[in-house]
PDB file of C-alpha atoms in Angstrom:
ATOM      1  CA  MET A 140      12.512  30.368 -13.205  1.00 41.00           C
ATOM      2  CA  ALA A 141      14.635  32.562 -10.962  1.00 43.00           C
ATOM      3  CA  ILE A 142      18.123  33.769 -11.810  1.00 41.00           C
ATOM      4  CA  LEU A 143      20.686  34.097  -9.048  1.00 39.00           C
ATOM      5  CA  GLY A 144      23.852  35.496 -10.570  1.00 43.00           C
ATOM      6  CA  ALA A 145      24.737  33.137 -13.409  1.00 44.00           C
ATOM      7  CA  LEU A 146      22.923  30.201 -11.708  1.00 39.00           C
ATOM      8  CA  LYS A 147      19.445  29.374 -12.975  1.00 43.00           C
ATOM      9  CA  LEU A 148      17.204  27.709 -10.396  1.00 40.00           C
ATOM     10  CA  ALA A 149      14.090  25.729 -11.207  1.00 41.00           C
ATOM     11  CA  PRO A 150      11.162  25.757  -8.766  1.00 45.00           C
ATOM     12  CA  SER A 151      11.550  23.128  -6.054  1.00 37.00           C
ATOM     13  CA  PRO A 152       8.870  20.467  -5.526  1.00 41.00           C
ATOM     14  CA  PRO A 153       6.736  20.985  -2.375  1.00 41.00           C
ATOM     15  CA  ALA A 154       8.738  18.449  -0.310  1.00 40.00           C
ATOM     16  CA  LEU A 155      11.945  20.356  -1.006  1.00 36.00           C
ATOM     17  CA  ALA A 156      10.502  23.856  -0.744  1.00 40.00           C
ATOM     18  CA  GLY A 157      10.517  23.690   3.055  1.00 41.00           C
ATOM     19  CA  ALA A 158       6.766  24.027   3.488  1.00 40.00           C
ATOM     20  CA  ALA A 159       4.169  21.292   3.655  1.00 43.00           C
ATOM     21  CA  PRO A 160       0.912  21.648   1.718  1.00 42.00           C
ATOM     22  CA  PRO A 161      -2.329  22.091   3.681  1.00 39.00           C
ATOM     23  CA  ALA A 162      -3.868  18.886   5.087  1.00 43.00           C
ATOM     24  CA  THR A 163      -7.093  19.024   3.074  1.00 43.00           C
ATOM     25  CA  SER A 164      -7.872  19.485  -0.600  1.00 43.00           C
ATOM     26  CA  THR A 165      -8.899  23.120  -1.018  1.00 44.00           C
ATOM     27  CA  PRO A 166      -8.463  25.890  -3.586  1.00 47.00           C
ATOM     28  CA  ALA A 167      -5.598  27.135  -1.380  1.00 46.00           C
ATOM     29  CA  ARG A 168      -3.916  23.730  -1.683  1.00 43.00           C
ATOM     30  CA  SER A 169      -4.255  23.750  -5.461  1.00 45.00           C
ATOM     31  CA  SER A 170      -2.810  27.252  -5.560  1.00 48.00           C
ATOM     32  CA  PHE A 171       0.022  26.167  -3.235  1.00 45.00           C
ATOM     33  CA  LEU A 172       0.950  23.346  -5.597  1.00 42.00           C
ATOM     34  CA  ARG A 173       0.582  25.446  -8.780  1.00 48.00           C
ATOM     35  CA  ASN A 174       2.809  28.168  -7.317  1.00 47.00           C
ATOM     36  CA  ARG A 175       5.540  25.569  -6.898  1.00 46.00           C
ATOM     37  CA  GLY A 176       5.373  24.392 -10.496  1.00 45.00           C
ATOM     38  CA  VAL A 177       3.329  21.250  -9.847  1.00 42.00           C
ATOM     39  CA  ASP A 178       0.958  20.363 -12.685  1.00 44.00           C
ATOM     40  CA  GLY A 179      -2.546  18.988 -12.101  1.00 44.00           C
ATOM     41  CA  ALA A 180      -1.654  15.309 -12.509  1.00 41.00           C
ATOM     42  CA  ARG A 181       1.302  15.505 -10.120  1.00 40.00           C
ATOM     43  CA  ALA A 182      -0.752  17.579  -7.683  1.00 41.00           C
ATOM     44  CA  ALA A 183      -3.441  14.872  -7.572  1.00 43.00           C
ATOM     45  CA  TRP A 184      -0.743  12.245  -6.985  1.00 41.00           C
ATOM     46  CA  LEU A 185       0.757  14.241  -4.118  1.00 43.00           C
ATOM     47  CA  GLN A 186      -2.653  14.702  -2.502  1.00 48.00           C
ATOM     48  CA  GLY A 187      -3.322  10.969  -2.375  1.00 50.00           C
ATOM     49  CA  GLY A 188      -6.898  10.001  -2.798  1.00 53.00           C
ATOM     50  CA  GLY A 189      -9.263   7.192  -3.508  1.00 52.00           C
ATOM     51  CA  PRO A 190     -12.777   6.590  -2.237  1.00 50.00           C
ATOM     52  CA  TYR A 191     -11.846   7.234   1.410  1.00 49.00           C
ATOM     53  CA  GLY A 192     -10.975  10.757   0.410  1.00 51.00           C
ATOM     54  CA  LYS A 193      -8.101  13.092  -0.174  1.00 50.00           C
ATOM     55  CA  GLN A 194      -7.282  13.161   3.537  1.00 49.00           C
ATOM     56  CA  VAL A 195      -5.627   9.721   3.278  1.00 53.00           C
ATOM     57  CA  THR A 196      -2.303  10.671   1.799  1.00 56.00           C
ATOM     58  CA  ARG A 197       1.224   9.491   1.728  1.00 69.00           C
ATOM     59  CA  GLY A 198       2.965   9.214   5.064  1.00 79.00           C
ATOM     60  CA  GLN A 199      -0.075   9.427   7.349  1.00 88.00           C
ATOM     61  CA  ASP A 200      -0.085   7.743  10.774  1.00 92.00           C
ATOM     62  CA  LEU A 201      -3.271   5.677  10.699  1.00 93.00           C
ATOM     63  CA  THR A 202      -2.287   3.291  13.488  1.00 95.00           C
ATOM     64  CA  GLY A 203      -5.257   1.294  14.794  1.00 95.00           C
ATOM     65  CA  LYS A 204      -7.783   2.790  12.321  1.00 94.00           C
ATOM     66  CA  ASP A 205     -10.808   0.659  11.404  1.00 94.00           C
ATOM     67  CA  PHE A 206     -11.346   0.255   7.648  1.00 94.00           C
ATOM     68  CA  SER A 207     -13.097  -3.119   7.981  1.00 96.00           C
ATOM     69  CA  GLY A 208     -15.649  -3.895   5.286  1.00 96.00           C
ATOM     70  CA  LEU A 209     -15.060  -0.626   3.417  1.00 93.00           C
ATOM     71  CA  THR A 210     -14.701  -0.299  -0.352  1.00 92.00           C
ATOM     72  CA  LEU A 211     -11.311   1.350  -0.859  1.00 90.00           C
ATOM     73  CA  VAL A 212     -10.611   0.549  -4.507  1.00 90.00           C
ATOM     74  CA  LYS A 213      -7.353   2.202  -5.681  1.00 90.00           C
ATOM     75  CA  GLN A 214      -6.922   3.928  -2.313  1.00 90.00           C
ATOM     76  CA  ASP A 215      -3.500   5.492  -1.768  1.00 90.00           C
ATOM     77  CA  PHE A 216      -1.795   4.478   1.499  1.00 92.00           C
ATOM     78  CA  LYS A 217       1.777   5.001   0.217  1.00 91.00           C
ATOM     79  CA  THR A 218       4.346   5.289   3.038  1.00 93.00           C
ATOM     80  CA  SER A 219       1.582   5.402   5.661  1.00 94.00           C
ATOM     81  CA  ILE A 220       1.901   3.880   9.123  1.00 95.00           C
ATOM     82  CA  LEU A 221      -0.963   1.403   9.448  1.00 96.00           C
ATOM     83  CA  ARG A 222       0.154  -0.657  12.447  1.00 97.00           C
ATOM     84  CA  GLN A 223      -2.740  -2.687  13.900  1.00 98.00           C
ATOM     85  CA  ALA A 224      -5.151  -1.173  11.351  1.00 97.00           C
ATOM     86  CA  ASN A 225      -8.245  -3.256  10.631  1.00 97.00           C
ATOM     87  CA  PHE A 226      -8.987  -3.942   6.942  1.00 97.00           C
ATOM     88  CA  LYS A 227     -10.931  -7.172   7.576  1.00 98.00           C
ATOM     89  CA  GLY A 228     -13.186  -7.869   4.571  1.00 98.00           C
ATOM     90  CA  ALA A 229     -12.307  -4.563   2.882  1.00 96.00           C
ATOM     91  CA  ASN A 230     -12.265  -4.206  -0.913  1.00 96.00           C
ATOM     92  CA  LEU A 231      -8.763  -2.843  -1.605  1.00 95.00           C
ATOM     93  CA  LEU A 232      -8.622  -3.739  -5.297  1.00 95.00           C
ATOM     94  CA  GLY A 233      -5.625  -1.906  -6.826  1.00 94.00           C
ATOM     95  CA  ALA A 234      -4.803   0.003  -3.630  1.00 94.00           C
ATOM     96  CA  SER A 235      -1.235   1.082  -2.897  1.00 93.00           C
ATOM     97  CA  PHE A 236       0.623   0.249   0.306  1.00 95.00           C
ATOM     98  CA  PHE A 237       3.992   1.116  -1.254  1.00 93.00           C
ATOM     99  CA  ASP A 238       6.588   1.378   1.551  1.00 94.00           C
ATOM    100  CA  ALA A 239       3.824   1.318   4.195  1.00 96.00           C
ATOM    101  CA  ASP A 240       4.136  -0.186   7.674  1.00 97.00           C
ATOM    102  CA  LEU A 241       1.331  -2.719   8.162  1.00 97.00           C
ATOM    103  CA  THR A 242       2.824  -4.412  11.240  1.00 98.00           C
ATOM    104  CA  SER A 243       0.108  -6.500  12.964  1.00 98.00           C
ATOM    105  CA  ALA A 244      -2.633  -5.165  10.643  1.00 98.00           C
ATOM    106  CA  ASP A 245      -5.683  -7.337   9.922  1.00 98.00           C
ATOM    107  CA  LEU A 246      -6.182  -7.831   6.162  1.00 98.00           C
ATOM    108  CA  SER A 247      -8.094 -11.095   6.568  1.00 98.00           C
ATOM    109  CA  ASP A 248     -10.859 -11.787   4.036  1.00 98.00           C
ATOM    110  CA  ALA A 249      -9.804  -8.643   2.113  1.00 98.00           C
ATOM    111  CA  ASP A 250      -9.841  -8.298  -1.676  1.00 98.00           C
ATOM    112  CA  LEU A 251      -6.233  -7.305  -2.376  1.00 98.00           C
ATOM    113  CA  ARG A 252      -6.119  -8.102  -6.095  1.00 97.00           C
ATOM    114  CA  GLY A 253      -3.591  -5.904  -7.884  1.00 96.00           C
ATOM    115  CA  THR A 254      -2.590  -4.156  -4.659  1.00 96.00           C
ATOM    116  CA  ASP A 255       0.942  -2.734  -4.458  1.00 96.00           C
ATOM    117  CA  PHE A 256       2.851  -4.001  -1.404  1.00 96.00           C
ATOM    118  CA  SER A 257       6.286  -3.059  -2.799  1.00 94.00           C
ATOM    119  CA  LEU A 258       8.702  -2.387   0.090  1.00 94.00           C
ATOM    120  CA  ALA A 259       5.840  -2.760   2.605  1.00 96.00           C
ATOM    121  CA  ASN A 260       6.367  -4.154   6.088  1.00 96.00           C
ATOM    122  CA  LEU A 261       3.810  -6.936   6.535  1.00 97.00           C
ATOM    123  CA  THR A 262       5.383  -8.314   9.730  1.00 97.00           C
ATOM    124  CA  LYS A 263       2.769 -10.203  11.811  1.00 97.00           C
ATOM    125  CA  THR A 264       0.004  -9.124   9.402  1.00 98.00           C
ATOM    126  CA  ASN A 265      -3.104 -11.302   9.172  1.00 98.00           C
ATOM    127  CA  LEU A 266      -3.654 -12.190   5.496  1.00 98.00           C
ATOM    128  CA  SER A 267      -5.833 -15.233   6.203  1.00 97.00           C
ATOM    129  CA  ASN A 268      -8.312 -15.915   3.404  1.00 97.00           C
ATOM    130  CA  ALA A 269      -7.214 -12.733   1.575  1.00 98.00           C
ATOM    131  CA  ASN A 270      -7.229 -12.673  -2.226  1.00 98.00           C
ATOM    132  CA  LEU A 271      -3.852 -11.284  -3.351  1.00 97.00           C
ATOM    133  CA  GLU A 272      -4.107 -12.287  -7.035  1.00 97.00           C
ATOM    134  CA  GLY A 273      -1.716 -10.150  -9.072  1.00 96.00           C
ATOM    135  CA  ALA A 274      -0.513  -8.113  -6.080  1.00 96.00           C
ATOM    136  CA  LEU A 275       2.970  -6.585  -6.261  1.00 95.00           C
ATOM    137  CA  VAL A 276       5.493  -7.467  -3.576  1.00 92.00           C
ATOM    138  CA  THR A 277       8.729  -6.448  -5.261  1.00 80.00           C
ATOM    139  CA  GLY A 278      11.662  -5.049  -3.347  1.00 74.00           C
ATOM    140  CA  ASN A 279      12.116  -5.918   0.291  1.00 88.00           C
ATOM    141  CA  THR A 280       8.501  -6.634   1.228  1.00 92.00           C
ATOM    142  CA  SER A 281       8.694  -8.298   4.655  1.00 91.00           C
ATOM    143  CA  PHE A 282       6.468 -11.278   5.516  1.00 93.00           C
ATOM    144  CA  LYS A 283       7.956 -12.220   8.930  1.00 94.00           C
ATOM    145  CA  GLY A 284       5.351 -13.795  11.202  1.00 96.00           C
ATOM    146  CA  VAL A 285       2.502 -13.233   8.709  1.00 97.00           C
ATOM    147  CA  ASN A 286      -0.648 -15.414   8.833  1.00 97.00           C
ATOM    148  CA  ILE A 287      -1.444 -16.608   5.288  1.00 97.00           C
ATOM    149  CA  THR A 288      -3.898 -19.440   6.039  1.00 96.00           C
ATOM    150  CA  GLY A 289      -6.192 -19.675   3.011  1.00 97.00           C
ATOM    151  CA  ALA A 290      -4.590 -16.706   1.236  1.00 97.00           C
ATOM    152  CA  ASP A 291      -4.532 -16.765  -2.591  1.00 97.00           C
ATOM    153  CA  PHE A 292      -1.168 -15.692  -4.088  1.00 96.00           C
ATOM    154  CA  THR A 293      -2.013 -16.431  -7.754  1.00 96.00           C
ATOM    155  CA  ASP A 294       0.230 -14.399 -10.107  1.00 96.00           C
ATOM    156  CA  VAL A 295       2.082 -12.660  -7.263  1.00 95.00           C
ATOM    157  CA  PRO A 296       5.747 -12.163  -8.241  1.00 94.00           C
ATOM    158  CA  LEU A 297       7.794 -13.330  -5.256  1.00 93.00           C
ATOM    159  CA  ARG A 298      11.534 -13.584  -4.798  1.00 92.00           C
ATOM    160  CA  ASP A 299      12.763 -17.138  -4.212  1.00 92.00           C
ATOM    161  CA  ASP A 300      13.476 -16.463  -0.525  1.00 92.00           C
ATOM    162  CA  GLN A 301       9.989 -14.962  -0.018  1.00 93.00           C
ATOM    163  CA  ARG A 302       8.339 -17.945  -1.733  1.00 93.00           C
ATOM    164  CA  GLU A 303      10.429 -20.403   0.311  1.00 94.00           C
ATOM    165  CA  TYR A 304       9.466 -18.700   3.582  1.00 94.00           C
ATOM    166  CA  LEU A 305       5.755 -18.490   2.687  1.00 95.00           C
ATOM    167  CA  CYS A 306       5.679 -22.132   1.542  1.00 95.00           C
ATOM    168  CA  LYS A 307       6.889 -23.184   5.009  1.00 95.00           C
ATOM    169  CA  ILE A 308       3.866 -21.541   6.657  1.00 95.00           C
ATOM    170  CA  ALA A 309       1.259 -21.953   3.878  1.00 94.00           C
ATOM    171  CA  ASP A 310      -1.942 -23.777   4.759  1.00 94.00           C
ATOM    172  CA  GLY A 311      -5.594 -23.864   3.847  1.00 95.00           C
ATOM    173  CA  VAL A 312      -7.853 -23.071   0.888  1.00 95.00           C
ATOM    174  CA  ASN A 313      -9.193 -19.630  -0.036  1.00 95.00           C
ATOM    175  CA  SER A 314     -12.959 -19.649   0.535  1.00 92.00           C
ATOM    176  CA  THR A 315     -13.597 -17.111  -2.258  1.00 91.00           C
ATOM    177  CA  THR A 316     -11.408 -18.497  -5.058  1.00 93.00           C
ATOM    178  CA  GLY A 317     -11.268 -22.135  -3.894  1.00 94.00           C
ATOM    179  CA  ASN A 318      -7.505 -22.174  -4.503  1.00 95.00           C
ATOM    180  CA  PRO A 319      -5.211 -23.902  -1.993  1.00 96.00           C
ATOM    181  CA  THR A 320      -2.587 -21.476  -0.664  1.00 95.00           C
ATOM    182  CA  LYS A 321       0.333 -23.852  -1.337  1.00 95.00           C
ATOM    183  CA  GLU A 322      -0.725 -24.267  -4.980  1.00 95.00           C
ATOM    184  CA  THR A 323      -0.981 -20.507  -5.568  1.00 95.00           C
ATOM    185  CA  LEU A 324       2.572 -20.150  -4.197  1.00 95.00           C
ATOM    186  CA  PHE A 325       3.858 -23.028  -6.392  1.00 92.00           C
ATOM    187  CA  CYS A 326       5.267 -24.807  -3.338  1.00 92.00           C
ATOM    188  CA  SER A 327       7.093 -28.039  -4.148  1.00 79.00           C
TER     189      SER A 327
END
């Protein structure tokens, strides 16, 4: 802790310190974070991570990237730009797309169970035949123009207006779970 006159200042977190941490996970990065008062658990959270690697972190522009068929369990895509990214058939169990932009991304046939879509922009996203059981879509998650043919929304907490919109466009049966989309949304 530094003392400036009578004012005591605590170390600032990396985002407020005015310098960005290095792009890759290295001893220098760990030292950078430790020198700014960031403990190991918070440092790991700031670095992102998951099976794709530490290089996929919060706020990355991954527009048009191909993740199709990959196993990305618990991968961190928080606040990333993933416009037109291809996740077709990917295993994204428990991944986080918190506040991410997935405009026109392809998540068809993906395993999205327990995935966090809180505040995500899913405008024109292809979720056909995706399994979203238990996914989180709290906040202002946007579904405008989304394709949900055959998607499974079992145990997904939706606001009334989100459910109403999705029920208008719901169609089909999920080929993995066998659940009709309208039934998983509790459409009347």
